[in-house]
Short mmCIF file of C-alpha atoms in Angstrom, two decimals:
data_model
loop_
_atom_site.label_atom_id
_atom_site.label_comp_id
_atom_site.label_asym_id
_atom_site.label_seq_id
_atom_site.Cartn_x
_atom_site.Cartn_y
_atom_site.Cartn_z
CA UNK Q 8 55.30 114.69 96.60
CA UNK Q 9 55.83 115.95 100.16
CA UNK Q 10 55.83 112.33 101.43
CA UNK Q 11 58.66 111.85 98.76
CA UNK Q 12 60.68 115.24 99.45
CA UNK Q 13 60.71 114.02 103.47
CA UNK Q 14 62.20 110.88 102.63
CA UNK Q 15 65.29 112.92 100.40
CA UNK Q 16 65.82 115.20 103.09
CA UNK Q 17 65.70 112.06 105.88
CA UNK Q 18 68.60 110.31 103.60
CA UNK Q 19 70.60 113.47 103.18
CA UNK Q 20 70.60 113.77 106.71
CA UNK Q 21 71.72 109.95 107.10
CA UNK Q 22 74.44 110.99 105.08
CA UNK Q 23 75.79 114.19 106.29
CA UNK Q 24 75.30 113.17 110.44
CA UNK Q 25 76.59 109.69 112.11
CA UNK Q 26 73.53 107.32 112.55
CA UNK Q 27 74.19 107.18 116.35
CA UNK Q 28 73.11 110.94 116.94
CA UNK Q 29 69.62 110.36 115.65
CA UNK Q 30 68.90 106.74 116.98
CA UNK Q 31 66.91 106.96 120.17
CA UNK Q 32 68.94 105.55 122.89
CA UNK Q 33 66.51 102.88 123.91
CA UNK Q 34 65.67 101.48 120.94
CA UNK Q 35 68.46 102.05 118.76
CA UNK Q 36 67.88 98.89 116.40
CA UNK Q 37 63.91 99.98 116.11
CA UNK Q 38 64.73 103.65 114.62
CA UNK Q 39 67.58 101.61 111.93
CA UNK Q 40 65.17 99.15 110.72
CA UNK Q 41 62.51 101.91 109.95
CA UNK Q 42 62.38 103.19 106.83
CA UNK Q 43 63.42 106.51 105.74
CA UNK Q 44 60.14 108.07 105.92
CA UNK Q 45 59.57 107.08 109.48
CA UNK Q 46 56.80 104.79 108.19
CA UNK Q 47 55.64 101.90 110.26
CA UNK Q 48 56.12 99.16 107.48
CA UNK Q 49 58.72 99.15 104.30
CA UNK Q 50 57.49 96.84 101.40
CA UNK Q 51 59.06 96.33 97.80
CA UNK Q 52 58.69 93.58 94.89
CA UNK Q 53 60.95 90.73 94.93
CA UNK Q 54 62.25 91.80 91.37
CA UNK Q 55 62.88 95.60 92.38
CA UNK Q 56 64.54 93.79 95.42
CA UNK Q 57 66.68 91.94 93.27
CA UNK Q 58 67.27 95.09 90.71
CA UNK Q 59 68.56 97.45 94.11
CA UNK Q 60 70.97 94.75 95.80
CA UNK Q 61 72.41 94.40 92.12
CA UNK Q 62 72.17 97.73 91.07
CA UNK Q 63 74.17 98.64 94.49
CA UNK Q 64 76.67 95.46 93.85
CA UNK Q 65 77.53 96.95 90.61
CA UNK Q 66 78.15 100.66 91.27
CA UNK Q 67 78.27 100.89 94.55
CA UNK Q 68 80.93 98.07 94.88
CA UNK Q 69 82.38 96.24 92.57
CA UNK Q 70 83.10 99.19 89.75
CA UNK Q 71 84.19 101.70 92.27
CA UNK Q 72 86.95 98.97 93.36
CA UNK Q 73 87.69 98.36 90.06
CA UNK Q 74 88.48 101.87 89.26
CA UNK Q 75 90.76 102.27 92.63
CA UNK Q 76 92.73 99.44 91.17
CA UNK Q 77 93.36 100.92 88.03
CA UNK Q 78 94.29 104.19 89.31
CA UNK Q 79 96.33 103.33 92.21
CA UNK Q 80 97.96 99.76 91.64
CA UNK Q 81 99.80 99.98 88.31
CA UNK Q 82 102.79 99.36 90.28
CA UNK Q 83 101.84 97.03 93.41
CA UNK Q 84 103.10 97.33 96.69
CA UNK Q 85 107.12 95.48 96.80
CA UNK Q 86 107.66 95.75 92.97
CA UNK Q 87 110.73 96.65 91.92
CA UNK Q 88 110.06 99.35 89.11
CA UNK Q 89 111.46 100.22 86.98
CA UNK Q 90 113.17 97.06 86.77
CA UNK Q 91 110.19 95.29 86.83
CA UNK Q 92 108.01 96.75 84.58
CA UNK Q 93 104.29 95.84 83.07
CA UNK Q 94 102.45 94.30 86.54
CA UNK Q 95 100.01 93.13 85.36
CA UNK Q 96 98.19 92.52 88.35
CA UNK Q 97 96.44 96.09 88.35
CA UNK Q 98 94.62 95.34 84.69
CA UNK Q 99 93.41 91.93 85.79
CA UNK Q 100 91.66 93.02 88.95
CA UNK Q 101 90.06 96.16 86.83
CA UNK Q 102 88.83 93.97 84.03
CA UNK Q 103 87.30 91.42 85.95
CA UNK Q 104 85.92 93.64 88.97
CA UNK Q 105 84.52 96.32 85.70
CA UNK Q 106 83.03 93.23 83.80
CA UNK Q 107 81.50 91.66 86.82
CA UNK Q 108 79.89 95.37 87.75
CA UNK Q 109 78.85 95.75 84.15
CA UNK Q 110 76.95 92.20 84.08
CA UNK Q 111 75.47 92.98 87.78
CA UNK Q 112 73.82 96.34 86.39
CA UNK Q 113 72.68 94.78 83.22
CA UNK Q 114 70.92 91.70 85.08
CA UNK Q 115 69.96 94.58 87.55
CA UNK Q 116 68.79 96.54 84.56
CA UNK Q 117 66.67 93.20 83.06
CA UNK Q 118 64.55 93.24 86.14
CA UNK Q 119 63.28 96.29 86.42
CA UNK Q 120 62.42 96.15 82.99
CA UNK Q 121 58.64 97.21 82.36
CA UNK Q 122 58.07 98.59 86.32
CA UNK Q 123 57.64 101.84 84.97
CA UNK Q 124 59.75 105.35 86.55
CA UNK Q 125 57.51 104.61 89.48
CA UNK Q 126 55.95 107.92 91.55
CA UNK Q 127 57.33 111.10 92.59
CA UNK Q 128 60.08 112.89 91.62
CA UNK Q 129 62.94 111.40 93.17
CA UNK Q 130 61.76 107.66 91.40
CA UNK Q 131 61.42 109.41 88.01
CA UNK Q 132 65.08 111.76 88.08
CA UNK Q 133 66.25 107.63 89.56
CA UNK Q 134 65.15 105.97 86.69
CA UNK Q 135 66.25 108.27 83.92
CA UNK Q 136 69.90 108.75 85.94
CA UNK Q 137 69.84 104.64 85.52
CA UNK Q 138 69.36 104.28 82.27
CA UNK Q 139 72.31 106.82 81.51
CA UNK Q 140 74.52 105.65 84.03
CA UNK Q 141 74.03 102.07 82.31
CA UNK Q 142 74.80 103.47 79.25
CA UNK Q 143 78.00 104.83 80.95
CA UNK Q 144 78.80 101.44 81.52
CA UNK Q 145 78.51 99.68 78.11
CA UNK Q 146 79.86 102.57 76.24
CA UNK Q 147 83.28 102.13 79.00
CA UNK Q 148 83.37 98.71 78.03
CA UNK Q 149 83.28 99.31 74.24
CA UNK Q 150 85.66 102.49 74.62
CA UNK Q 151 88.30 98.97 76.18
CA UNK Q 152 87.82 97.08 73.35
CA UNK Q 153 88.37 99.79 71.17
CA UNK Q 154 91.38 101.34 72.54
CA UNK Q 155 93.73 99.98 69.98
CA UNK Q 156 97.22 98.44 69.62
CA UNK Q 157 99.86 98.08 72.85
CA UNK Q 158 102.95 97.55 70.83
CA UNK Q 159 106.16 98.23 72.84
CA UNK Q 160 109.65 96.57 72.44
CA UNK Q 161 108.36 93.40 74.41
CA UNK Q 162 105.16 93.35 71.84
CA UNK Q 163 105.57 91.59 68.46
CA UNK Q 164 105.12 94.85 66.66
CA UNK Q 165 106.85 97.90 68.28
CA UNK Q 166 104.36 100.13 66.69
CA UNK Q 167 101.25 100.70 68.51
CA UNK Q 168 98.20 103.00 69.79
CA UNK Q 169 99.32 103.27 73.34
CA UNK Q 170 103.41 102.72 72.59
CA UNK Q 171 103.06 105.60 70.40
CA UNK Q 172 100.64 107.58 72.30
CA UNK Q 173 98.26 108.30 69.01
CA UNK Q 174 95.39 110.43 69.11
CA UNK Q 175 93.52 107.70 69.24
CA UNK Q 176 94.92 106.24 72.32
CA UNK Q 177 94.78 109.51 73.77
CA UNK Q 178 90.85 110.44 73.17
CA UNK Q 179 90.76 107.28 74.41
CA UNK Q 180 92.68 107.68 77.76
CA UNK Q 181 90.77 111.06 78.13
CA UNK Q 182 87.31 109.40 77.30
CA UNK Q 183 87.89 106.46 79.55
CA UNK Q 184 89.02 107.84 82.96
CA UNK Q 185 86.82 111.12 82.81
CA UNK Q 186 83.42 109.35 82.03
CA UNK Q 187 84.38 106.49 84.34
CA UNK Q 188 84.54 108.39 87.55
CA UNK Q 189 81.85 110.98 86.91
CA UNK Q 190 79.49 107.54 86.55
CA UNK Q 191 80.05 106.32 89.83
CA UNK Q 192 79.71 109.29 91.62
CA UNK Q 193 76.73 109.69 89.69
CA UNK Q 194 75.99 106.19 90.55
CA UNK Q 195 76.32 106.89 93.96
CA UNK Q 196 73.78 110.07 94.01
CA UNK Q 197 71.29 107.46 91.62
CA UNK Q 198 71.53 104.96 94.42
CA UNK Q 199 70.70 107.60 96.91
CA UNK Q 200 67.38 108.41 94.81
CA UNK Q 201 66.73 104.69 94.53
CA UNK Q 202 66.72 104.26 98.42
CA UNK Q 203 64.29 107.60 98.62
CA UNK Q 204 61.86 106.13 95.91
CA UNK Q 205 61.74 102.51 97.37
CA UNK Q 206 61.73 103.78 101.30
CA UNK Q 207 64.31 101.63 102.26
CA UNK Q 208 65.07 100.86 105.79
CA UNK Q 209 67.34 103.53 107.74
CA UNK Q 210 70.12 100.50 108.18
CA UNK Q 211 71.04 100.50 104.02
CA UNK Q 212 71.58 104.01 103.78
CA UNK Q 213 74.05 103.81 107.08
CA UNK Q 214 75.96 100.98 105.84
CA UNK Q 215 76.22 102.47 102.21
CA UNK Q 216 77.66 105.80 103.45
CA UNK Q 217 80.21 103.98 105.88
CA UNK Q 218 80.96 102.03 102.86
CA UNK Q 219 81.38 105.05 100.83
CA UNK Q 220 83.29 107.13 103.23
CA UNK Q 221 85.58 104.33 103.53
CA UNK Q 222 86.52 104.68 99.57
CA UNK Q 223 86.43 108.06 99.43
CA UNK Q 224 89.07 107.84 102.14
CA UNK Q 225 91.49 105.27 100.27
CA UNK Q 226 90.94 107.48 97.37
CA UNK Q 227 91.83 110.34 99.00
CA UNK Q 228 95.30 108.97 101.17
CA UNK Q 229 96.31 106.91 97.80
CA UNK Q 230 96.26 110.13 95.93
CA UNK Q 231 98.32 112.00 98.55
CA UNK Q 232 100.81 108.96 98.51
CA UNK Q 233 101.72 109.58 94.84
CA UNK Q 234 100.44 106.32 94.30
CA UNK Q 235 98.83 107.74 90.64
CA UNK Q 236 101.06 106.87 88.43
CA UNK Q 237 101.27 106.84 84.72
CA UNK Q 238 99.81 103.46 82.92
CA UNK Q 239 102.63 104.19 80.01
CA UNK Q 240 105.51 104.61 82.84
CA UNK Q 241 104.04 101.45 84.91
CA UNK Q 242 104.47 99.56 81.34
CA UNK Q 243 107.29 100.84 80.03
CA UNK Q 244 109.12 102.73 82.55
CA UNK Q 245 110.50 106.27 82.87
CA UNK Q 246 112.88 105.73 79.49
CA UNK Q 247 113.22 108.83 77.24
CA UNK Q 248 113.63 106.80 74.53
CA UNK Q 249 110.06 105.97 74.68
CA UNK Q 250 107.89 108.23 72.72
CA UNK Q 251 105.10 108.15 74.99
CA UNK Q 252 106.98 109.69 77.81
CA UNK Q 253 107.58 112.38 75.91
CA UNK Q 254 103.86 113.70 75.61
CA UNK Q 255 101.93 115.43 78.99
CA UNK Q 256 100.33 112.35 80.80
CA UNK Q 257 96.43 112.28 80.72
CA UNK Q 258 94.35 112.78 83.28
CA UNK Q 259 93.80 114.92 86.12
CA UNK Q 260 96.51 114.13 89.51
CA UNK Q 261 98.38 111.04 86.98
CA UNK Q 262 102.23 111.78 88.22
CA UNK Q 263 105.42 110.73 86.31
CA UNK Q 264 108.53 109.49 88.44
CA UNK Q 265 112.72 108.75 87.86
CA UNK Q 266 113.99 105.61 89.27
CA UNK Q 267 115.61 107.66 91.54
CA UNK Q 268 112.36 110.16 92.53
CA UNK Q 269 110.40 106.10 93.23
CA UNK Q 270 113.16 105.11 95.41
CA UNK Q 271 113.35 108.53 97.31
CA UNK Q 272 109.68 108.75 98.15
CA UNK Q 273 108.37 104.73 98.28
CA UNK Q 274 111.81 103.15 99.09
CA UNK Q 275 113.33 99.76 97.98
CA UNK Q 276 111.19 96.89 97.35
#
């Protein structure tokens, strides 16, 4: 247990100070390749091996990016909205970069399959955290094939779920975006654990908190750009005459523009 609590409180100081102030300046490279604990050797199973690098592929790459794109890129860079409306650029990154995550956890998932929660606590609070957070993941994937109907003047039937904004589009919406970001930072605390229970050299955790840093940065400048705007507006534009834009959007920082507001703050295309 101590042996276990010393390497948590070696990666949360990996994560809260820059690598460079604890390296020893002669042998810099020696102190990265060591593993948390400060143990002499780091060994783990080919198949756990396998089950980290996909486990980390999944949530600690590929779904994160996906989300970004969803949230941030409705309307891509030089469109001209709202004359040109319904990008569709934005859902085709998020569906393949969220199905590609999904299959990487579940193949990550398959391998550690009958290795047990391993020993101490941070392997045991890892395990169970995995097993929600892959949950997480195939319920978000259901939750998009169940979302219902577009409709829309441009669809074949102008009624829809998300044209007309039901209830069920909007539990939907609300179900979607909230459970989708508290799983990756979940993820991200999960992976954490999973470094701690496998003793994994000092390098990983460095590179995986630049990594992170880095998003949580694009995150943060995208949201103070106003680039967070409303899927139904992106679609259908800023119209009254749609009924959608006449119901609060959903979702926490999700902002609504005029032609004339886009222009004012982004510019012409």
């Amino acid at each position: 247990m101590r042996h276990r609590c010393a390497c948590f409180i070696s990666l949360m100081a990996l994560l809260a100070v820059p690598a460079a102030a604890h390296a020893a300046p002669a042998q810099p490279w020696d102190w990265l390749l060591a593993p948390l604990s400060g143990a002499g050797e780091h060994h783990i199973a080919g198949r756990m091996a396998w089950h980290a690098r996909l486990m980390v592929l999944g949530w600690g790459v590929l779904l994160p990016l996906g989300a970004l794109a969803a949230r941030f890129f409705k309307i891509v860079p030089g469109q001209d909205w709202p004359q040109q409306l319904d990008n569709k650029t934005w859902w085709h990154a998020h569906r393949l970069l969220q199905y590609a995550g999904v299959l990487a956890m579940t193949a990550g998932l398959g391998l550690a399959w009958g290795f047990g929660h391993g020993h101490g606590t941070a392997a045991r609070v890892h395990a169970w955290l995995g097993w929600s957070l892959c949950i997480a993941g195939w319920v978000q994937v259901a939750s998009g094939l169940l979302r219902g109907g577009k409709g829309g003047p441009a669809d074949a039937r102008l009624r829809g779920d998300h044209y007309d904004m039901t209830r069920w589009r909007i539990g939907f919406e609300r179900l979607h975006k909230s459970l989708g970001w508290l799983a990756i930072a979940l993820a991200w605390a999960g992976i954490a654990l999973g470094l701690v229970a496998a003793d994994a050299p000092r390098w990983m955790a460095v590179v995986l908190t630049l990594w992170w840093s880095a998003l949580v940065a694009a995150f943060v400048r995208l949201q103070r750009q106003g680039r967070c705007i409303d899927t139904y507006q992106a679609i259908w534009g800023p119209g009254a005459a749609h009924p959608g834009n006449r119901r609060p959007a959903v979702g926490w920082g999700v902002r609504r523009y005029t032609a004339a507001a886009w222009r004012a703050r982004f510019g012409p295309p």
